Amino acid sequence: MNAFQPNAADTGFILLDVLRAPETLAALPALADNADPDLIRQVAEEAGKFVGEVVAPLNRDGDEIGAQWKAGAVTMPPGFRDAYQAFWQAGWPALSSAPEDGGQGLPAALEAMLYEWLSAANHGWTMAPGLLHGAYECIKHHASDALKAHFLAKVATGEWLATMCLTEPHAGSDLGLCRTKAVPLANDPEGRYALSGTKIFISGGEHDLTDNIVHLVLARLPDAPPGPKGLSLFLVPKFYADGTRSAVVCERIEEKMGLHGSPTCVMRFDEAAAWIVGEPGKGLNAMFVMMNAARLHVGLQGVGLLEAAWQKADAYSKERRQMRAPGGAAKATPVGGPPPDGQAPSGGNALHAVKSMGASFQADLIEQHPAMRRILDAQRAWIDAGRVIAYRTALELDVIKHHSDPARQARANRWCTLVTPVLKAAWTDQAFHGASACLQVFGGHGFVREWGIEQIVRDSRVAMIYEGTNEIQAIDLLLRKTLPDGGGALQALLKDLSAELPDGDAGSARVRSEIDRFAHFVREQLVPATQADGAAADLPHWLADDFLRATAMLLMAWGWARIAATPGADTPRWQTAYQGFWRWVWPEFDMRLAMMAQTLST
Amino acid sequence: MNAFQPNAADTGFILLDVLRAPETLAALPALADNADPDLIRQVAEEAGKFVGEVVAPLNRDGDEIGAQWKAGAVTMPPGFRDAYQAFWQAGWPALSSAPEDGGQGLPAALEAMLYEWLSAANHGWTMAPGLLHGAYECIKHHASDALKAHFLAKVATGEWLATMCLTEPHAGSDLGLCRTKAVPLANDPEGRYALSGTKIFISGGEHDLTDNIVHLVLARLPDAPPGPKGLSLFLVPKFYADGTRSAVVCERIEEKMGLHGSPTCVMRFDEAAAWIVGEPGKGLNAMFVMMNAARLHVGLQGVGLLEAAWQKADAYSKERRQMRAPGGAAKATPVGGPPPDGQAPSGGNALHAVKSMGASFQADLIEQHPAMRRILDAQRAWIDAGRVIAYRTALELDVIKHHSDPARQARANRWCTLVTPVLKAAWTDQAFHGASACLQVFGGHGFVREWGIEQIVRDSRVAMIYEGTNEIQAIDLLLRKTLPDGGGALQALLKDLSAELPDGDAGSARVRSEIDRFAHFVREQLVPATQADGAAADLPHWLADDFLRATAMLLMAWGWARIAATPGADTPRWQTAYQGFWRWVWPEFDMRLAMMAQTLST
């Protein structure tokens, strides 16, 4: 079983050549000094080395040994603490934090690349620092100066890790149902609150990676109104400044399908002394800062996990021979003696296919079989386009933060608002389904633990659920972000996409016409039908998933048109995946349009 | 976590009302006495009781404790042996075996229902008897009288279990590469052979369920030609008649993604004394008897596992409340006090969706959310149509065996030949993907072991691989069974399907026109393009998967038209799934046609 290896040439091509990140960054005063392509390449190379050499080798033990709970303490899998200590001491968590907070002030797109690789290498380990940047932004923008003095730098640099404590046993997707209470502490000079309640599904609620853990917790003040508007945000650390431990207990960790390297904790707060972060009743607002970054990161997990699965399947398909491929005679090699390389077998008992071999006893590489090529090329199409979409989103996040032109910022904001849920839902969906397709390349051995491919299938499944289920992403995109303004923002995004396509090449022309077709559908069918007098309230809910998928297909088509038009993309490496996109991925677009049209006419 | 419960009313409706099984069976002299609907209902009820009360409760331990290997011996999970002993003593393995061999002579369709339920209840346990009927047929039709005298009744009744030893480390899908050797034993009065080699992926190669195990093994005689034509079939038991143990060793069992209740064994044969079964060089031929039954059974596993997943998700969706459903105000219930029923939460941190709740703090049942209804109704559509296809296939197997009219037998043979690979591939694919969709209904709790839904996702994954990978099924259907006769057999099947649709109802008319469209495509586009002079040898391989999927969609449409036209199907139970089929499943048909057309024009 090979551990994941970051491919800086592949990712660099997307970020630097396709997206021309340095041009975007050069327009941002805060980042202009760090926009140099050579600097970006150098950081990426160092990041790749760390991920490949330090983090990736721990993935197997993370799954098999996992995080262990005992009497409230959680021991992380072997090597996890050392790797994390090396990670923060090298400054990786602070990559895109502001220099004045102890950060390195590098572009968010570099951080995106780093987290994609980390997730590919070791999803479980990466859960620990995954929420750090969001917590940093949350504290930076909402906490009091006194709180910041104590916590900001520790979180910005990653010396301490952080959690988001939202879900409760009866309040999952529906946080308005939260019951955790915060009551003012009598005579507390710091004006703190006593926090009581139980939170579940808390990733990294307890562990031994860092010397302290900072919990950000949603709770209700006394007399707060019911529902989401009654929620405030609080901060409570595992240890206070004087070294005393807070009244926060990890009651147990969940037994899960995968992601065993990340402890999913049930956390009990027993009148734990906590500071409020931001205004009372504005807890969700303060957490929104964390949410957008978190959803981009989950989308990047999807891209990374799919790349990890593809790498394994691709390597296997180039080593293992089985059956004759059609027209493969020229390339076939006799399989006579003992297995030359100790390769393990693919499974299945396919007598039929054997019969058709007749008297020929040669076998072709698995990569030469069309059914397997479809699988491999389709995943490559998803991964490469996913990088275009995800890195671009990261660039736009920096534009929102640092650009001086409000119109450009608004455009960036539109991108992030509309594209983030698509990235999160479609690419986490593909991580799971694509990893399963890659497992198929191994035949029976894919089902066996040894090769590590089934771990990716198990680990990736959760990303379709957390940070808002994929169905909720679809509702967010259609119901909250598209229909309320009559599709205006979406139409503007589609125009932006068209405008960024080069003129004169056939691929771009095709994508432009598909964008127009989608824009027309939204304008002439979707919006009028859902907003007609007497339209059923649930009508858009029935097609939200189709709408998100169709949007994902369009974004991918756009990404591939951008890749194909980039100098250097005329090699088999890129052309194979480009053709794979049109052949094996794109046809879903028409199906989704047809499904929506049918629903609208029902 | 609820264990699976067979629903005899649901399955009985398909077998007795939709398929009118008694009419088919009454025409078969050997089965006419057992064609009484009341008898069938009674046996089904008893079977359901056994499955629900004895086998289903063992499923969790089967996963968590699993089969354990120690020094060559395999201990099955708690309760597995007792359940198996009760199973064979009650005569269940002999359900469809011939009375003269100790069987009960009941229709294969009843056995199909039994195995669907068993797989739903406990996939791991069911692997043990899963190959039994195929082994019985193999011995019955190919073994010598002396062999039969010793082994046939034991296998027919299930007193002893059996294995199929095909795969070797270098020979998975490609059995022609097998190297296991059989050398005549010097001076053996029984004319036996010394069998030597290593077989892998042997389900139930070793266990403690029965007092003996019968291995059917593919191997090469000295001077056998290379490739599949050099393979002969041998029988070697764990224990010979005199009680001595054969030289067959279970070297280890595999660590797998799921199916922990079934030991997947590496078996070493060290000059084990073995009898030949059938003619030298005809080993694959003898095994074919086992293959068709095995593929139907794997398709039934798919149907059963999907039903098990649906049952869990359906129950959860009727208990758990989360968020407001659109237009659901009337049905909403305040969620104020402590959770009334200790329900565990669904996960996700969907702040967006919460915000849109405004100041409302009621929540609707998960089943009222359109995104969740889509998932539930689509799986129901697959399960019900899958039963129509699978039970019909079982009926046709009995027609092949027992009908007196060769033309009717030929028609049955055509059905089984063409439909079996579709059933195997499409329904095992859906078992995995549909179980994952059902997991989504649980939100975060789906990823946690407690509810048992993630076990179904893990267990079901292997069915896409074994008994011929799903890609090999597609190649079998298109390359071996459709194109060689210019699509003739397929066209005849499509005609049969049309002829069996009732006249005058709109659903049937729609399906008939879709059948015509597909027939036209095959005749006018697919066959000519792939058989044209200069057509690339690999052309049909690129679209085999699409062809199988399109065929599956057509078969489902046919199944649903049959269901919808059956008296009693006008209830919400059936109408919801029927509409679900057309809305959420059927649109793939057009996509597959478009993909094939594109491939043909590439």
Coordinates of N, CA and C in Angstrom, one line a residue, chain B residues 16-188:
Chain B
L16 N -47.2 -13.4 -6.1 CA -48.4 -14.0 -6.3 C -49.4 -13.2 -7.2
D17 N -49.4 -11.9 -6.9 CA -50.4 -11.0 -7.6 C -49.8 -10.5 -8.9
V18 N -48.6 -9.9 -8.8 CA -48.0 -9.3 -10.0 C -47.5 -10.3 -11.0
L19 N -46.8 -11.3 -10.5 CA -46.2 -12.3 -11.4 C -47.1 -13.5 -11.6
R20 N -48.1 -13.6 -10.8 CA -49.0 -14.8 -10.9 C -48.2 -16.1 -10.9
A21 N -47.3 -16.2 -10.0 CA -46.5 -17.4 -10.0 C -47.2 -18.7 -10.1
P22 N -48.3 -18.9 -9.3 CA -49.0 -20.2 -9.4 C -49.4 -20.6 -10.8
E23 N -49.8 -19.6 -11.7 CA -50.1 -20.0 -13.1 C -48.9 -20.6 -13.8
T24 N -47.7 -20.0 -13.6 CA -46.5 -20.5 -14.2 C -46.2 -21.9 -13.7
L25 N -46.2 -22.0 -12.4 CA -45.8 -23.2 -11.7 C -46.8 -24.4 -12.0
A26 N -48.1 -24.0 -12.2 CA -49.0 -25.1 -12.4 C -48.8 -25.8 -13.7
A27 N -48.0 -25.1 -14.7 CA -47.7 -25.8 -15.9 C -46.5 -26.7 -15.9
L28 N -45.9 -26.8 -14.7 CA -44.7 -27.6 -14.5 C -45.0 -28.8 -13.7
P29 N -45.0 -30.0 -14.4 CA -45.5 -31.2 -13.7 C -44.7 -31.4 -12.3
A30 N -43.5 -31.1 -12.3 CA -42.7 -31.4 -11.1 C -43.1 -30.5 -10.0
L31 N -43.6 -29.4 -10.3 CA -43.9 -28.4 -9.2 C -45.4 -28.1 -9.0
A32 N -46.2 -28.7 -9.9 CA -47.6 -28.3 -9.9 C -48.3 -28.5 -8.6
D33 N -47.8 -29.6 -7.9 CA -48.4 -29.9 -6.5 C -48.1 -28.8 -5.5
N34 N -47.0 -28.0 -5.8 CA -46.5 -27.0 -4.9 C -46.8 -25.6 -5.4
A35 N -47.8 -25.5 -6.2 CA -48.1 -24.2 -6.8 C -49.3 -23.5 -6.1
D36 N -49.7 -24.1 -5.1 CA -50.9 -23.5 -4.4 C -50.5 -22.2 -3.6
P37 N -51.2 -21.1 -3.9 CA -50.9 -19.8 -3.3 C -50.8 -19.9 -1.8
D38 N -51.8 -20.6 -1.2 CA -51.8 -20.7 0.3 C -50.6 -21.4 0.8
L39 N -50.1 -22.5 0.1 CA -48.9 -23.1 0.5 C -47.7 -22.2 0.4
I40 N -47.6 -21.5 -0.7 CA -46.5 -20.5 -0.9 C -46.6 -19.5 0.2
R41 N -47.7 -19.0 0.5 CA -47.8 -18.0 1.6 C -47.4 -18.5 3.0
Q42 N -47.8 -19.8 3.2 CA -47.5 -20.4 4.5 C -46.0 -20.6 4.6
V43 N -45.4 -21.1 3.6 CA -43.9 -21.3 3.6 C -43.2 -20.0 3.8
A44 N -43.7 -19.0 3.1 CA -43.0 -17.6 3.2 C -43.2 -17.1 4.6
E45 N -44.3 -17.4 5.2 CA -44.5 -16.9 6.6 C -43.5 -17.5 7.5
E46 N -43.4 -18.8 7.4 CA -42.5 -19.6 8.2 C -41.0 -19.1 8.0
A47 N -40.7 -18.9 6.7 CA -39.4 -18.5 6.4 C -39.1 -17.1 7.0
G48 N -40.1 -16.2 6.9 CA -40.0 -14.9 7.5 C -39.7 -14.9 9.0
K49 N -40.4 -15.9 9.6 CA -40.3 -16.0 11.1 C -38.8 -16.4 11.4
F50 N -38.4 -17.4 10.7 CA -37.0 -17.9 11.0 C -36.0 -16.8 10.8
V51 N -36.1 -16.1 9.6 CA -35.2 -15.1 9.3 C -35.2 -13.9 10.4
G52 N -36.4 -13.5 10.7 CA -36.5 -12.4 11.6 C -36.1 -12.7 13.0
E53 N -36.5 -14.0 13.5 CA -36.3 -14.3 14.9 C -34.9 -14.9 15.1
V54 N -34.4 -15.7 14.2 CA -33.2 -16.4 14.4 C -31.9 -15.8 13.8
V55 N -32.0 -15.3 12.5 CA -30.9 -14.9 11.8 C -30.6 -13.4 12.0
A56 N -31.6 -12.6 11.9 CA -31.4 -11.1 11.9 C -30.8 -10.7 13.2
P57 N -31.1 -11.2 14.4 CA -30.5 -10.7 15.6 C -29.0 -10.9 15.7
L58 N -28.5 -11.8 14.9 CA -27.0 -12.1 15.0 C -26.2 -11.1 14.1
N59 N -26.8 -10.3 13.4 CA -26.1 -9.5 12.4 C -25.1 -8.5 13.0
R60 N -25.4 -7.9 14.1 CA -24.5 -6.9 14.7 C -23.2 -7.6 15.2
D61 N -23.4 -8.7 16.0 CA -22.2 -9.4 16.5 C -21.4 -9.9 15.3
G62 N -22.1 -10.3 14.2 CA -21.4 -10.8 13.1 C -20.4 -9.7 12.6
D63 N -20.8 -8.5 12.6 CA -19.9 -7.4 12.2 C -18.9 -7.1 13.2
E64 N -19.3 -6.9 14.4 CA -18.4 -6.4 15.5 C -17.4 -7.4 16.0
I65 N -17.8 -8.7 16.1 CA -16.9 -9.7 16.6 C -16.3 -10.4 15.4
G66 N -17.2 -10.8 14.4 CA -16.7 -11.3 13.2 C -16.2 -12.8 13.3
A67 N -15.8 -13.3 12.2 CA -15.2 -14.6 12.2 C -13.7 -14.5 12.6
Q68 N -13.3 -15.4 13.5 CA -12.0 -15.4 14.1 C -11.1 -16.6 13.6
W69 N -9.9 -16.3 13.1 CA -9.0 -17.3 12.7 C -8.0 -17.6 13.8
K70 N -7.7 -18.8 14.1 CA -6.6 -19.1 15.0 C -6.0 -20.5 14.7
A71 N -4.7 -20.5 14.3 CA -4.0 -21.7 14.0 C -4.8 -22.6 13.0
G72 N -5.3 -22.0 12.0 CA -6.0 -22.8 10.9 C -7.5 -23.0 11.2
A73 N -7.9 -22.8 12.4 CA -9.4 -23.0 12.7 C -10.1 -21.6 12.6
V74 N -11.3 -21.7 12.2 CA -12.1 -20.4 12.2 C -13.3 -20.6 13.1
T75 N -13.4 -19.7 14.1 CA -14.6 -19.6 15.0 C -15.6 -18.6 14.4
M76 N -16.8 -19.0 14.2 CA -17.8 -18.1 13.7 C -18.3 -17.2 14.8
P77 N -19.0 -16.1 14.5 CA -19.5 -15.2 15.5 C -20.5 -15.9 16.4
P78 N -20.8 -15.3 17.6 CA -21.7 -16.0 18.5 C -23.1 -16.2 17.9
G79 N -23.6 -17.4 18.1 CA -24.9 -17.8 17.6 C -25.0 -18.3 16.2
F80 N -23.9 -18.1 15.4 CA -23.9 -18.5 14.0 C -24.1 -20.0 13.8
R81 N -23.4 -20.8 14.6 CA -23.5 -22.2 14.4 C -24.9 -22.7 14.8
D82 N -25.4 -22.3 16.0 CA -26.7 -22.7 16.4 C -27.7 -22.3 15.3
A83 N -27.6 -21.1 14.8 CA -28.6 -20.7 13.8 C -28.5 -21.6 12.6
Y84 N -27.3 -21.9 12.2 CA -27.2 -22.7 11.0 C -27.7 -24.2 11.2
Q85 N -27.4 -24.7 12.4 CA -27.9 -26.0 12.7 C -29.4 -26.1 12.7
A86 N -30.0 -25.0 13.2 CA -31.5 -25.0 13.2 C -32.0 -24.8 11.8
F87 N -31.2 -24.1 11.0 CA -31.6 -23.8 9.6 C -31.6 -25.1 8.8
W88 N -30.6 -25.9 8.9 CA -30.6 -27.1 8.0 C -31.5 -28.2 8.6
Q89 N -31.6 -28.2 9.9 CA -32.5 -29.2 10.5 C -34.0 -28.9 10.1
A90 N -34.3 -27.7 9.9 CA -35.6 -27.3 9.5 C -35.9 -27.5 8.1
G91 N -34.8 -27.9 7.3 CA -35.0 -28.2 5.9 C -34.9 -27.0 5.0
W92 N -34.5 -25.8 5.5 CA -34.4 -24.6 4.6 C -33.5 -24.7 3.5
P93 N -32.3 -25.3 3.7 CA -31.3 -25.4 2.5 C -31.9 -26.3 1.4
A94 N -32.7 -27.2 1.8 CA -33.2 -28.2 0.8 C -34.5 -27.7 0.2
L95 N -34.9 -26.5 0.4 CA -36.2 -26.0 -0.1 C -36.5 -26.4 -1.5
S96 N -35.5 -26.1 -2.4 CA -35.8 -26.3 -3.8 C -35.1 -27.5 -4.4
S97 N -34.4 -28.3 -3.5 CA -33.7 -29.5 -4.0 C -34.8 -30.5 -4.3
A98 N -34.4 -31.5 -5.2 CA -35.3 -32.5 -5.6 C -35.6 -33.5 -4.4
P99 N -36.9 -33.9 -4.3 CA -37.3 -34.8 -3.2 C -36.4 -36.0 -3.2
E100 N -36.1 -36.6 -4.4 CA -35.3 -37.8 -4.4 C -33.9 -37.6 -3.8
D101 N -33.4 -36.4 -3.7 CA -32.1 -36.1 -3.1 C -32.3 -35.7 -1.6
G102 N -33.5 -35.7 -1.1 CA -33.7 -35.3 0.3 C -34.2 -33.9 0.4
G103 N -34.6 -33.3 -0.8 CA -35.1 -31.9 -0.8 C -36.6 -31.8 -0.7
Q104 N -37.1 -30.6 -0.7 CA -38.5 -30.4 -0.5 C -39.2 -30.1 -1.8
G105 N -38.5 -30.0 -2.9 CA -39.1 -29.8 -4.2 C -40.0 -28.6 -4.4
L106 N -39.7 -27.5 -3.6 CA -40.5 -26.3 -3.8 C -39.9 -25.4 -4.9
P107 N -40.7 -24.4 -5.3 CA -40.2 -23.6 -6.4 C -39.0 -22.8 -6.1
A108 N -38.2 -22.6 -7.1 CA -37.0 -21.7 -6.9 C -37.3 -20.3 -6.5
A109 N -38.5 -19.8 -6.9 CA -38.9 -18.5 -6.5 C -39.0 -18.3 -5.0
L110 N -39.5 -19.4 -4.3 CA -39.6 -19.4 -2.9 C -38.2 -19.3 -2.2
E111 N -37.3 -20.1 -2.8 CA -35.9 -20.0 -2.4 C -35.3 -18.6 -2.6
A112 N -35.7 -18.0 -3.7 CA -35.2 -16.6 -4.0 C -35.7 -15.7 -2.9
M113 N -36.9 -15.8 -2.5 CA -37.5 -14.9 -1.5 C -36.7 -15.1 -0.2
L114 N -36.5 -16.4 0.1 CA -35.8 -16.8 1.4 C -34.4 -16.1 1.4
Y115 N -33.7 -16.3 0.3 CA -32.3 -15.7 0.3 C -32.3 -14.2 0.2
E116 N -33.3 -13.6 -0.4 CA -33.3 -12.1 -0.3 C -33.5 -11.7 1.1
W117 N -34.4 -12.3 1.9 CA -34.6 -12.0 3.3 C -33.3 -12.3 4.1
L118 N -32.8 -13.5 3.9 CA -31.6 -13.8 4.7 C -30.5 -12.8 4.5
S119 N -30.3 -12.4 3.2 CA -29.2 -11.4 2.9 C -29.5 -10.1 3.6
A120 N -30.8 -9.7 3.6 CA -31.2 -8.5 4.2 C -30.9 -8.6 5.7
A121 N -31.2 -9.7 6.3 CA -31.1 -9.9 7.8 C -29.7 -10.0 8.2
N122 N -28.8 -10.7 7.4 CA -27.5 -11.0 7.9 C -26.7 -11.5 6.7
H123 N -26.1 -10.5 6.0 CA -25.4 -10.9 4.8 C -24.2 -11.8 5.1
G124 N -23.5 -11.6 6.2 CA -22.4 -12.4 6.5 C -22.8 -13.9 6.8
W125 N -23.8 -14.1 7.6 CA -24.2 -15.5 7.9 C -24.7 -16.2 6.6
T126 N -25.4 -15.4 5.7 CA -26.0 -16.0 4.6 C -25.0 -16.4 3.5
M127 N -23.8 -15.9 3.6 CA -22.7 -16.3 2.7 C -22.5 -17.8 2.8
A128 N -22.7 -18.3 4.0 CA -22.4 -19.8 4.3 C -23.2 -20.7 3.4
P129 N -24.6 -20.6 3.6 CA -25.4 -21.5 2.7 C -25.6 -20.9 1.3
G130 N -25.0 -19.8 1.0 CA -25.3 -19.1 -0.3 C -24.9 -19.9 -1.5
L131 N -23.8 -20.7 -1.4 CA -23.3 -21.5 -2.5 C -23.8 -22.9 -2.6
L132 N -24.6 -23.2 -1.5 CA -25.0 -24.6 -1.3 C -25.8 -25.2 -2.5
H133 N -26.8 -24.4 -3.0 CA -27.6 -25.0 -4.0 C -26.9 -25.2 -5.3
G134 N -26.0 -24.2 -5.6 CA -25.1 -24.4 -6.8 C -24.3 -25.6 -6.7
A135 N -23.7 -25.9 -5.5 CA -22.8 -27.0 -5.3 C -23.6 -28.3 -5.5
Y136 N -24.9 -28.3 -5.0 CA -25.8 -29.4 -5.1 C -26.0 -29.7 -6.6
E137 N -26.3 -28.7 -7.4 CA -26.6 -28.9 -8.8 C -25.3 -29.4 -9.5
C138 N -24.2 -28.9 -9.1 CA -22.9 -29.2 -9.8 C -22.7 -30.7 -9.5
I139 N -22.8 -31.1 -8.3 CA -22.5 -32.6 -7.9 C -23.6 -33.5 -8.6
K140 N -24.8 -33.0 -8.5 CA -25.9 -33.8 -9.1 C -25.7 -34.1 -10.6
H141 N -25.2 -33.1 -11.3 CA -25.2 -33.2 -12.8 C -23.8 -33.7 -13.3
H142 N -22.8 -33.6 -12.5 CA -21.4 -33.9 -13.0 C -20.7 -34.9 -12.3
A143 N -21.0 -35.2 -11.0 CA -20.2 -36.1 -10.2 C -20.6 -37.6 -10.6
S144 N -19.6 -38.5 -10.3 CA -19.9 -39.9 -10.5 C -20.9 -40.4 -9.5
D145 N -21.4 -41.6 -9.8 CA -22.4 -42.2 -8.8 C -21.8 -42.4 -7.5
A146 N -20.5 -42.8 -7.5 CA -19.9 -43.1 -6.2 C -19.7 -41.8 -5.4
L147 N -19.4 -40.8 -6.1 CA -19.2 -39.5 -5.3 C -20.6 -39.0 -4.8
K148 N -21.6 -39.2 -5.7 CA -22.9 -38.7 -5.3 C -23.4 -39.5 -4.1
A149 N -23.1 -40.8 -4.1 CA -23.6 -41.6 -3.0 C -23.1 -41.0 -1.7
H150 N -21.9 -40.5 -1.7 CA -21.3 -40.0 -0.4 C -21.7 -38.6 -0.1
F151 N -21.8 -37.7 -1.2 CA -21.9 -36.3 -1.0 C -23.2 -35.7 -1.3
L152 N -24.0 -36.2 -2.2 CA -25.1 -35.5 -2.8 C -26.2 -35.1 -1.7
A153 N -26.6 -36.1 -0.9 CA -27.7 -35.8 0.1 C -27.2 -34.8 1.1
K154 N -25.9 -35.0 1.5 CA -25.3 -34.1 2.6 C -25.4 -32.7 2.1
V155 N -25.1 -32.5 0.8 CA -25.0 -31.1 0.3 C -26.5 -30.6 0.0
A156 N -27.3 -31.5 -0.5 CA -28.7 -31.1 -0.9 C -29.4 -30.7 0.4
T157 N -29.2 -31.3 1.5 CA -29.9 -30.9 2.7 C -29.2 -29.8 3.5
G158 N -27.9 -29.6 3.1 CA -27.2 -28.6 3.9 C -26.5 -29.1 5.1
E159 N -26.5 -30.4 5.3 CA -25.9 -30.9 6.5 C -24.4 -30.6 6.5
W160 N -23.8 -30.6 5.3 CA -22.5 -30.1 5.0 C -22.5 -28.9 4.1
L161 N -21.7 -28.0 4.4 CA -21.6 -26.8 3.5 C -20.5 -27.0 2.4
A162 N -20.6 -26.1 1.4 CA -19.7 -26.3 0.3 C -19.0 -25.0 -0.1
T163 N -17.9 -25.1 -0.8 CA -17.2 -23.9 -1.3 C -16.9 -24.0 -2.8
M164 N -16.6 -22.9 -3.4 CA -16.2 -22.8 -4.8 C -14.8 -22.3 -4.7
C165 N -13.8 -23.1 -5.0 CA -12.4 -22.6 -5.0 C -11.9 -22.3 -6.4
L166 N -12.0 -21.0 -6.8 CA -11.6 -20.6 -8.1 C -10.4 -19.7 -8.1
T167 N -10.5 -18.6 -7.4 CA -9.5 -17.5 -7.5 C -8.2 -17.9 -7.0
E168 N -7.1 -17.5 -7.6 CA -5.7 -17.7 -7.1 C -5.1 -16.3 -7.1
P169 N -4.0 -16.2 -6.4 CA -3.4 -14.8 -6.2 C -3.2 -14.1 -7.5
H170 N -2.8 -14.8 -8.6 CA -2.6 -14.1 -9.8 C -3.7 -14.3 -10.8
A171 N -4.8 -15.0 -10.4 CA -5.9 -15.3 -11.3 C -7.2 -14.9 -10.6
G172 N -7.7 -13.7 -10.9 CA -9.0 -13.3 -10.3 C -10.1 -13.3 -11.3
S173 N -10.3 -12.2 -12.0 CA -11.3 -12.2 -13.0 C -10.9 -13.2 -14.1
D174 N -9.6 -13.5 -14.2 CA -9.0 -14.3 -15.2 C -8.6 -15.7 -14.8
L175 N -9.6 -16.6 -14.8 CA -9.3 -17.9 -14.2 C -8.5 -18.8 -15.1
G176 N -8.3 -18.3 -16.4 CA -7.4 -19.1 -17.3 C -6.0 -19.1 -16.7
L177 N -5.7 -18.2 -15.8 CA -4.3 -18.1 -15.3 C -4.1 -19.1 -14.1
C178 N -5.1 -19.9 -13.7 CA -5.0 -20.7 -12.5 C -3.8 -21.7 -12.7
R179 N -3.2 -22.0 -11.6 CA -2.0 -22.9 -11.6 C -2.1 -24.1 -10.7
T180 N -3.2 -24.2 -9.9 CA -3.3 -25.3 -9.0 C -3.3 -26.6 -9.8
K181 N -2.5 -27.6 -9.3 CA -2.2 -28.8 -10.0 C -2.9 -30.0 -9.4
A182 N -3.3 -30.9 -10.3 CA -3.9 -32.2 -9.8 C -3.1 -33.3 -10.5
V183 N -2.4 -34.2 -9.7 CA -1.6 -35.3 -10.2 C -2.2 -36.6 -9.8
P184 N -2.4 -37.6 -10.7 CA -3.0 -38.9 -10.3 C -2.2 -39.5 -9.1
L185 N -3.0 -39.9 -8.1 CA -2.4 -40.6 -7.0 C -2.0 -42.0 -7.3
A186 N -0.8 -42.4 -7.1 CA -0.4 -43.7 -7.4 C -1.1 -44.8 -6.7
N187 N -1.6 -45.7 -7.4 CA -2.3 -46.9 -6.7 C -3.4 -46.6 -5.8
D188 N -4.2 -45.5 -6.2 CA -5.3 -45.2 -5.4 C -6.5 -46.0 -5.9

